[in-house]
Coordinates of C-alpha atoms and ligand atoms in Angstrom, one line a residue:
M10 CA -0.1 -0.2 -0.1
A11 CA 1.3 3.6 -1.0
V12 CA 2.5 5.8 1.9
D13 CA -0.6 8.0 2.1
Q14 CA -3.4 5.0 1.1
Q15 CA -5.3 4.1 4.0
S16 CA -7.5 0.8 4.3
A17 CA -11.1 0.2 5.6
R18 CA -9.1 -0.8 8.7
P19 CA -8.2 1.8 11.7
R20 CA -5.0 3.2 11.2
V21 CA -2.5 3.0 14.3
L22 CA 0.1 5.2 13.2
V23 CA 3.6 4.3 15.8
L24 CA 6.5 7.5 16.0
G25 CA 9.3 5.7 16.9
G26 CA 11.0 2.8 16.4
G27 CA 12.6 2.5 20.0
F28 CA 11.6 0.5 22.7
A29 CA 8.5 1.4 23.2
G30 CA 7.5 2.1 19.5
V31 CA 8.4 -1.2 18.4
G32 CA 7.2 -2.9 21.4
A33 CA 3.8 -1.3 20.5
A34 CA 3.8 -2.1 17.0
R35 CA 4.5 -5.6 18.1
A36 CA 1.3 -5.9 20.3
L37 CA -0.8 -4.9 17.8
K38 CA 0.1 -7.8 15.3
K39 CA -3.0 -9.9 15.7
A40 CA -5.2 -6.4 15.9
D41 CA -7.8 -5.9 13.0
V42 CA -5.6 -2.3 12.1
D43 CA -2.8 -1.5 9.9
V44 CA 0.3 -0.7 11.8
V45 CA 2.5 2.4 10.3
V46 CA 5.7 2.9 12.0
V47 CA 7.8 6.3 11.5
D48 CA 11.4 6.5 12.3
K49 CA 14.4 8.8 11.3
H50 CA 16.7 5.9 11.1
D51 CA 16.2 2.7 9.6
Y52 CA 17.1 1.1 12.1
H53 CA 16.5 0.0 15.9
T54 CA 19.4 0.8 18.6
F55 CA 19.8 -0.6 21.7
Q56 CA 21.2 2.3 23.5
P57 CA 22.0 -0.1 26.6
L58 CA 24.9 -1.3 24.7
L59 CA 26.1 2.2 23.2
Y60 CA 29.2 2.6 25.4
Q61 CA 30.4 -0.9 24.0
V62 CA 30.2 0.5 20.8
A63 CA 32.1 3.4 21.8
T64 CA 34.7 1.1 23.3
A65 CA 34.7 -1.3 20.2
L66 CA 33.2 -4.3 22.4
L67 CA 30.3 -4.4 19.5
E68 CA 29.8 -3.6 16.0
P69 CA 27.3 -1.1 15.3
A70 CA 25.4 -3.5 13.7
E71 CA 25.1 -5.6 17.1
V72 CA 23.7 -2.5 18.6
G73 CA 21.3 -1.3 15.8
H74 CA 18.7 -3.6 14.3
P75 CA 17.3 -3.0 10.8
L76 CA 13.3 -1.8 11.8
R77 CA 12.2 -3.3 8.4
D78 CA 13.8 -6.8 9.8
L79 CA 11.7 -6.8 13.3
F80 CA 8.5 -6.4 10.9
D81 CA 8.6 -8.9 8.3
D82 CA 7.0 -11.1 9.9
Q83 CA 4.2 -8.6 10.6
K84 CA 1.8 -8.5 7.8
N85 CA -0.6 -5.8 9.0
A86 CA 2.9 -3.0 9.9
R87 CA 4.7 -0.9 7.6
V88 CA 7.8 0.9 8.1
H89 CA 8.5 4.3 6.9
V90 CA 12.0 6.5 7.0
D91 CA 11.2 9.6 8.3
S92 CA 11.4 13.0 10.5
V93 CA 8.2 14.0 12.5
T94 CA 8.3 17.5 12.5
S95 CA 4.3 18.2 14.2
I96 CA 1.6 16.6 15.3
D97 CA -1.9 18.0 14.8
L98 CA -3.7 16.6 17.9
A99 CA -7.4 18.0 16.8
G100 CA -7.1 17.3 12.9
R101 CA -5.7 13.7 13.8
E102 CA -2.5 14.2 11.6
V103 CA 1.1 13.9 11.6
Q104 CA 3.6 15.8 9.2
F105 CA 6.8 14.9 8.4
A106 CA 9.8 16.0 6.7
D107 CA 9.5 14.3 3.4
M108 CA 6.2 12.2 3.5
K109 CA 2.8 14.1 3.0
P110 CA 0.7 14.3 6.4
M111 CA -0.8 10.8 7.2
S112 CA -3.6 10.6 9.9
Y113 CA -4.1 8.2 12.2
D114 CA -7.6 6.6 14.3
Y115 CA -4.7 5.7 17.0
L116 CA -1.2 7.4 17.6
V117 CA 1.8 6.1 19.6
V118 CA 4.1 8.9 20.5
G119 CA 7.3 6.9 21.5
L120 CA 10.0 9.4 20.3
G121 CA 12.4 9.2 23.4
A122 CA 14.4 11.9 25.0
E123 CA 17.3 14.0 23.3
V124 CA 21.2 15.0 25.3
N125 CA 20.5 17.7 27.6
F126 CA 23.6 19.4 27.9
F127 CA 22.7 22.2 31.1
G128 CA 23.3 25.1 29.4
A129 CA 27.3 24.1 29.7
S130 CA 29.1 26.9 26.8
G131 CA 30.5 25.1 24.1
A132 CA 29.1 21.3 24.6
P133 CA 26.8 21.2 21.3
E134 CA 30.2 22.0 19.5
H135 CA 32.6 20.3 21.3
A136 CA 31.3 17.9 23.6
F137 CA 30.8 13.8 22.6
P138 CA 27.2 12.9 23.6
M139 CA 26.2 9.0 24.4
Y140 CA 22.9 9.0 23.3
T141 CA 22.9 7.3 19.4
L142 CA 24.7 5.2 17.7
A143 CA 26.5 7.9 15.0
D144 CA 26.9 9.2 19.0
A145 CA 29.0 5.9 19.8
V146 CA 31.0 5.8 16.2
R147 CA 31.6 9.2 16.8
L148 CA 33.4 9.1 19.6
K149 CA 35.4 5.7 19.1
T150 CA 36.9 6.7 15.9
H151 CA 37.7 10.1 17.8
V152 CA 39.4 8.3 20.4
L153 CA 41.4 6.1 17.8
E154 CA 42.0 9.2 16.3
K155 CA 43.9 10.7 19.8
W156 CA 46.0 7.5 19.6
E157 CA 46.9 7.5 16.1
A158 CA 47.9 10.8 16.5
A159 CA 50.0 10.4 19.8
D160 CA 51.6 7.6 18.2
K161 CA 53.1 10.2 16.2
D162 CA 53.7 12.9 18.3
D163 CA 54.4 12.5 21.7
S164 CA 54.0 16.0 22.6
L165 CA 49.9 16.0 21.9
A166 CA 49.6 13.3 25.0
E167 CA 51.4 15.9 27.2
D168 CA 48.6 18.3 26.0
G169 CA 45.5 16.5 27.1
G170 CA 45.5 14.2 24.3
L171 CA 44.6 11.1 25.5
H172 CA 42.6 12.1 28.7
I173 CA 39.0 12.0 28.5
V174 CA 36.7 13.7 30.6
V175 CA 33.1 11.7 31.2
V176 CA 30.2 14.1 33.1
G177 CA 27.7 12.3 35.0
G178 CA 27.6 9.9 37.5
G179 CA 24.6 8.2 36.6
P180 CA 24.8 4.6 34.7
T181 CA 25.6 6.4 31.2
G182 CA 28.5 7.8 32.7
V183 CA 30.1 5.4 35.0
E184 CA 29.6 2.6 32.2
S185 CA 31.2 4.5 29.9
A186 CA 34.1 5.7 32.1
G187 CA 34.9 1.9 33.1
A188 CA 34.9 0.9 30.0
L189 CA 36.8 3.6 28.4
A190 CA 39.5 2.9 31.3
E191 CA 39.3 -0.8 30.4
L192 CA 40.6 0.2 26.7
Y193 CA 43.2 2.2 27.8
N194 CA 44.6 -0.3 30.3
N195 CA 44.3 -3.5 28.7
T196 CA 43.8 -2.7 25.0
F197 CA 45.7 0.1 24.3
A198 CA 48.4 -0.2 26.2
E199 CA 49.6 -3.0 24.4
D200 CA 48.6 -1.6 20.9
Y201 CA 50.6 1.6 21.6
P202 CA 54.0 0.3 23.7
D203 CA 55.6 3.3 22.6
V204 CA 53.2 6.0 23.6
S205 CA 54.0 7.5 27.4
K206 CA 50.9 6.6 29.2
E207 CA 51.7 8.9 32.4
H208 CA 49.0 11.5 30.6
A209 CA 46.6 8.6 29.4
K210 CA 43.8 9.1 31.9
I211 CA 40.0 9.0 32.8
T212 CA 38.4 11.3 34.7
L213 CA 34.9 11.1 36.0
V214 CA 33.3 14.4 36.8
E215 CA 29.9 14.3 38.8
A216 CA 27.6 17.4 40.3
S217 CA 26.3 15.7 43.4
P218 CA 28.2 14.6 46.1
Q219 CA 27.9 10.7 45.4
L220 CA 27.9 8.4 42.2
F221 CA 24.8 6.1 41.3
G222 CA 22.4 8.2 43.6
M223 CA 19.4 5.8 42.3
F224 CA 21.5 2.9 44.6
K225 CA 22.0 1.8 48.2
E226 CA 25.2 3.4 50.0
K227 CA 27.1 0.2 49.9
L228 CA 26.7 0.0 45.9
R229 CA 27.7 3.6 45.0
E230 CA 30.5 2.8 47.4
Y231 CA 31.5 -0.3 45.5
T232 CA 31.2 1.9 42.2
K233 CA 33.8 4.3 43.0
K234 CA 35.9 1.8 44.7
T235 CA 36.3 0.0 41.5
L236 CA 36.4 2.8 39.1
E237 CA 39.3 4.3 41.1
E238 CA 40.8 0.7 41.2
Y239 CA 40.4 0.9 36.9
G240 CA 42.5 4.2 37.4
V241 CA 39.5 6.4 36.8
D242 CA 39.6 9.7 38.9
V243 CA 36.2 10.5 40.5
L244 CA 35.3 14.1 41.0
L245 CA 32.4 14.5 42.8
G246 CA 30.5 17.6 43.5
E247 CA 31.7 19.4 40.5
I248 CA 30.1 21.0 37.4
V249 CA 31.4 21.3 34.1
E250 CA 30.8 25.1 32.9
S251 CA 32.5 25.1 29.9
V252 CA 33.5 22.9 27.1
E253 CA 36.6 23.8 24.7
P254 CA 38.4 21.7 22.2
T255 CA 41.2 20.7 24.4
R256 CA 40.2 22.0 27.8
V257 CA 36.8 21.4 30.0
R258 CA 36.2 24.3 32.7
L259 CA 34.8 23.1 36.6
K260 CA 32.7 25.8 38.2
S261 CA 34.9 25.7 41.0
G262 CA 37.8 27.1 38.4
K263 CA 39.6 24.0 38.2
V264 CA 40.5 23.4 34.3
L265 CA 41.3 19.8 33.2
E266 CA 43.1 19.2 30.4
A267 CA 41.4 16.7 28.0
H268 CA 40.7 17.0 24.1
T269 CA 37.9 14.7 24.8
L270 CA 34.8 15.4 26.8
V271 CA 31.9 12.1 27.2
W272 CA 28.8 13.8 28.0
G273 CA 26.6 11.2 30.2
A274 CA 24.8 13.6 32.3
G275 CA 21.1 14.3 31.4
L276 CA 18.7 14.3 29.1
T277 CA 14.6 16.1 27.8
A278 CA 12.2 14.9 26.4
S279 CA 11.7 15.1 22.3
P280 CA 10.6 18.2 21.9
I281 CA 7.7 17.2 19.9
G282 CA 6.0 16.5 22.8
R283 CA 5.4 20.3 23.2
D284 CA 2.5 18.9 20.6
L285 CA 0.4 17.4 22.4
G286 CA -0.4 20.7 24.3
V287 CA -0.7 19.8 28.0
E288 CA 1.8 20.9 30.9
L289 CA 5.0 19.3 30.5
Q290 CA 6.8 17.2 33.6
R291 CA 10.2 17.3 34.9
G292 CA 12.1 17.0 31.9
N293 CA 9.5 17.7 29.3
R294 CA 7.6 14.6 29.4
V295 CA 4.5 14.4 28.5
A296 CA 2.2 13.1 31.2
A297 CA 0.3 9.9 30.6
E298 CA -2.9 8.4 32.3
A299 CA -3.3 5.3 33.9
D300 CA -4.0 3.1 30.8
L301 CA -1.0 5.2 29.2
S302 CA -3.3 7.4 26.9
L303 CA -3.1 11.2 27.0
A304 CA -5.9 13.0 29.2
G305 CA -8.6 13.6 26.7
H306 CA -7.5 12.0 23.9
P307 CA -8.1 8.5 24.2
E308 CA -6.6 8.0 21.2
V309 CA -3.1 9.2 21.9
F310 CA -0.1 7.1 23.4
P311 CA 2.5 8.9 25.1
V312 CA 4.9 6.1 25.8
G313 CA 8.8 5.8 26.6
D314 CA 11.5 8.4 27.5
I315 CA 9.2 11.1 25.9
A316 CA 6.2 10.2 29.1
W317 CA 5.8 10.6 32.7
I318 CA 4.5 7.4 33.6
T319 CA 3.0 6.4 36.6
D320 CA 2.9 2.6 38.3
T321 CA -0.4 1.9 38.8
K322 CA 0.9 -0.6 41.4
T323 CA 3.2 1.5 43.1
D324 CA 1.9 5.1 42.4
E325 CA 5.5 5.9 41.6
V326 CA 6.9 7.9 38.7
L327 CA 8.4 5.4 36.6
P328 CA 12.5 6.2 35.4
Q329 CA 13.3 6.4 31.6
L330 CA 14.4 3.1 31.2
G331 CA 14.3 0.2 28.3
S332 CA 12.5 -2.6 30.3
V333 CA 10.2 0.2 31.3
A334 CA 9.7 1.8 27.5
L335 CA 9.2 -1.6 26.1
Q336 CA 6.7 -2.8 28.9
A337 CA 4.5 0.2 28.5
G338 CA 4.5 0.1 24.6
E339 CA 3.2 -3.1 24.5
Q340 CA 0.8 -2.2 27.0
A341 CA -0.4 0.9 24.7
G342 CA -0.7 -1.5 21.7
E343 CA -2.8 -4.0 24.0
N344 CA -4.9 -1.1 24.5
I345 CA -5.6 0.2 21.1
A346 CA -6.7 -3.5 20.1
R347 CA -9.0 -3.4 23.2
L348 CA -10.2 0.3 22.1
V349 CA -11.2 -1.3 18.3
A350 CA -12.3 -4.8 19.9
G351 CA -14.9 -2.1 21.8
K352 CA -13.4 -3.3 25.0
E353 CA -12.4 -1.0 27.7
T354 CA -9.0 -0.5 28.1
K355 CA -6.3 -1.7 31.3
P356 CA -4.1 0.4 33.1
F357 CA -0.2 0.3 33.5
A358 CA 1.7 -1.8 36.1
Y359 CA 4.8 -2.0 35.5
H360 CA 6.8 -5.6 36.2
D361 CA 10.1 -4.6 37.8
K362 CA 13.0 -6.8 37.2
G363 CA 15.5 -4.6 39.3
T364 CA 17.6 -1.7 38.3
M365 CA 21.3 -2.2 37.7
A366 CA 24.4 -0.7 35.6
T367 CA 27.6 -1.7 34.7
I368 CA 30.8 -1.0 35.4
G369 CA 33.4 -3.3 34.0
R370 CA 34.2 -6.6 33.2
G371 CA 32.9 -8.9 35.7
A372 CA 31.6 -5.8 38.0
A373 CA 28.1 -4.5 38.0
V374 CA 25.3 -3.3 40.7
V375 CA 21.9 -4.9 41.1
Q376 CA 19.3 -3.9 43.1
L377 CA 16.0 -5.7 43.3
A378 CA 12.5 -4.3 43.8
G379 CA 12.3 -5.7 47.1
G380 CA 15.4 -4.2 48.4
R381 CA 18.1 -6.9 48.1
T382 CA 21.3 -6.0 46.3
M383 CA 24.0 -7.5 44.7
K384 CA 27.6 -6.2 43.1
G385 CA 30.6 -7.7 41.4
E386 CA 30.5 -10.9 39.2
P387 CA 27.1 -12.6 40.3
A388 CA 25.3 -8.8 39.4
F389 CA 27.4 -8.6 36.4
L390 CA 25.7 -12.1 34.9
A391 CA 22.6 -10.3 36.2
W392 CA 22.8 -7.8 33.9
G393 CA 24.5 -9.4 31.3
A394 CA 20.6 -12.1 31.2
V395 CA 18.8 -9.3 31.6
H396 CA 20.1 -6.9 28.4
L397 CA 20.5 -9.8 26.2
A398 CA 16.6 -10.8 26.5
L399 CA 15.7 -7.0 25.4
L400 CA 17.8 -6.9 22.5
S401 CA 15.3 -7.6 19.3
T402 CA 16.5 -10.7 17.9
G403 CA 18.4 -14.0 18.8
E404 CA 20.5 -13.1 15.8
D405 CA 21.6 -10.4 17.5
R406 CA 22.2 -12.1 20.7
A407 CA 24.3 -15.0 19.3
K408 CA 27.0 -12.1 18.2
T409 CA 26.6 -10.3 20.7
I410 CA 27.3 -13.8 23.1
V411 CA 30.4 -14.5 20.7
N412 CA 32.0 -11.3 21.1
W413 CA 31.6 -10.9 24.9
T414 CA 32.6 -14.1 25.4
W415 CA 35.7 -13.7 22.7
S416 CA 36.7 -10.8 24.6
G417 CA 36.5 -11.9 28.2
F418 CA 39.0 -14.4 27.7
T419 CA 41.1 -12.4 25.4
H420 CA 40.5 -8.5 26.0
E421 CA 40.2 -8.2 22.3
R422 CA 38.1 -5.6 21.1
A423 CA 38.2 -6.6 16.7
A424 CA 35.7 -3.6 16.5
R425 CA 38.9 -1.2 17.3
I426 CA 39.2 0.3 13.4
S427 CA 38.4 3.6 11.5
V428 CA 36.2 3.6 8.6
E429 CA 35.7 6.7 6.3
A430 CA 32.2 6.9 5.0
Ligands
FAD9 C1 23.7 5.3 27.1 C2 22.1 5.3 27.8 C3 22.7 3.7 28.2 C4 21.3 3.3 28.4 N1 21.2 2.2 29.5 C5 20.2 1.5 29.8 C6 20.2 0.1 30.6 O1 21.3 -0.2 30.7 N2 18.9 -0.6 31.4 C7 17.6 0.4 30.7 O2 16.7 -0.5 30.5 N3 18.0 1.2 30.0 C8 19.0 2.1 29.8 N4 18.7 3.3 28.9 C9 17.4 4.0 28.5 C10 17.1 3.1 27.8 O3 17.6 3.3 26.2 C11 15.9 4.1 26.9 O4 14.7 4.3 28.5 C12 15.0 4.2 25.8 O5 16.0 3.3 24.9 C13 13.5 4.7 25.8 O6 12.9 3.9 24.8 P1 12.1 4.5 23.6 O7 11.2 3.8 22.5 O8 11.1 6.0 24.7 O9 13.2 5.7 23.2 P2 14.1 5.7 22.0 O10 14.9 4.2 22.3 O11 15.1 6.6 22.3 O12 13.9 5.9 20.7 C14 12.9 6.8 19.8 C15 12.9 6.9 18.7 O13 12.2 7.9 18.4 C16 13.1 8.3 16.7 N5 13.0 9.5 16.9 C17 13.4 10.8 18.1 N6 13.0 12.0 17.1 C18 12.3 11.8 16.0 C19 11.7 12.0 15.3 N7 11.6 13.3 15.1 N8 11.1 11.6 13.9 C20 11.3 10.3 13.7 N9 11.5 9.6 14.8 C21 12.5 10.0 15.8 C22 14.8 7.4 17.0 O14 15.2 7.8 16.2 C23 14.8 6.8 18.1 O15 14.3 5.3 17.1 C24 20.1 3.6 28.1 C25 20.0 4.9 27.6 C26 21.3 5.7 27.3 C27 21.1 6.6 26.0

């Protein structure tokens, strides 16, 4: 069917092919509807493993999966690649950069979030965010180029060419800092025997007095100790004021000589959320009702990172996590199927498998819903199992397991090559 043609069945337009959008579209597989998924990329990104692409442990194709492939067994679904530019709620229509506007009977808004530099000057131009696959590949290439340059000219390392500052003491920042330290200690130490390692270092900067604020104290202490054992300098209570190509200035007046700044500090929901006409919550998120619909618009479902979702079991606002986005997307899809079948929608209750994050190989922290905690190797295995289950296909899982196992034995990072586009 052509992009602008509509059959007699209701059309469910799904904006975004992330965890939320894919979850919603798949849940509609057996419903008597036409599902149209639109994303600005032709692939679904598995964000939790982006840092492994940035540190050459995984190939881009292992964390980005072709969107069309995810729906090739779903006869009622079509995928289009385009950017959503605005939503007309009253006219039940969505505008795109290239395609003609498309009308809908039901709308799933799963456009995710974007990086937030919190006004740090120079950050949009010079920082390396960790939010998209392109970001991860760009960081990897940049770091490889710096080491190659230092191999030719030792004075570059003295000027901070091999010093990486990572901003953010949450999962993105900690995982990135830990993985970069392992790359430096295990791989580059051997790859570049003639480069002086004295100035090759990783510094983690966090504004609050602690890392991993969402975890219990003993897990926070373990995290800091583990990073320090890897050689990471942890600076707490420090705020990045400005970023220049070769220097990072902190509000305290400290200047870090570093040619690379990785930004893993904050998010703001997709700006398209403003079109939904409701007052935005913290992080510009759009409040969803108990059944995940938009107040006053039972045909619209904001889900995933763009949404402010309250768990009906606990009354707590849920964090921006892949598992929340996937489960909420699936519930939105099921609720649309119920509406189409003339049934009532169901409220959303989150099945919490625990909060977890890695620090490095064999080092992770897990906090389960009941308050139980794990750290070290058992936590690392639990993290691996939960995240492999979130990967889109069996093929991705198999490739990832092979790479993880191989690098676990050998410290080998086969993806440490720069490819010119
Ligand atoms: C580095 C990192 C590490 C993370 N680690 C974990 C973790 O370990 N565990 C965990 O549970 N969660 C983790 N998360 C969070 C998790 O990835 C997100 O919560 C989840 O991806 C949100 O899903 P979503 O579908 O709402 O948004 P996304 O996955 O961001 O998908 C949004 C989609 O919308 C598309 N899009 C955006 N704007 C437009 C537009 N204008 N037009 C068309 N398409 C558009 C994007 O291309 C994207 O495909 C991590 C996130 C990051 C960034």
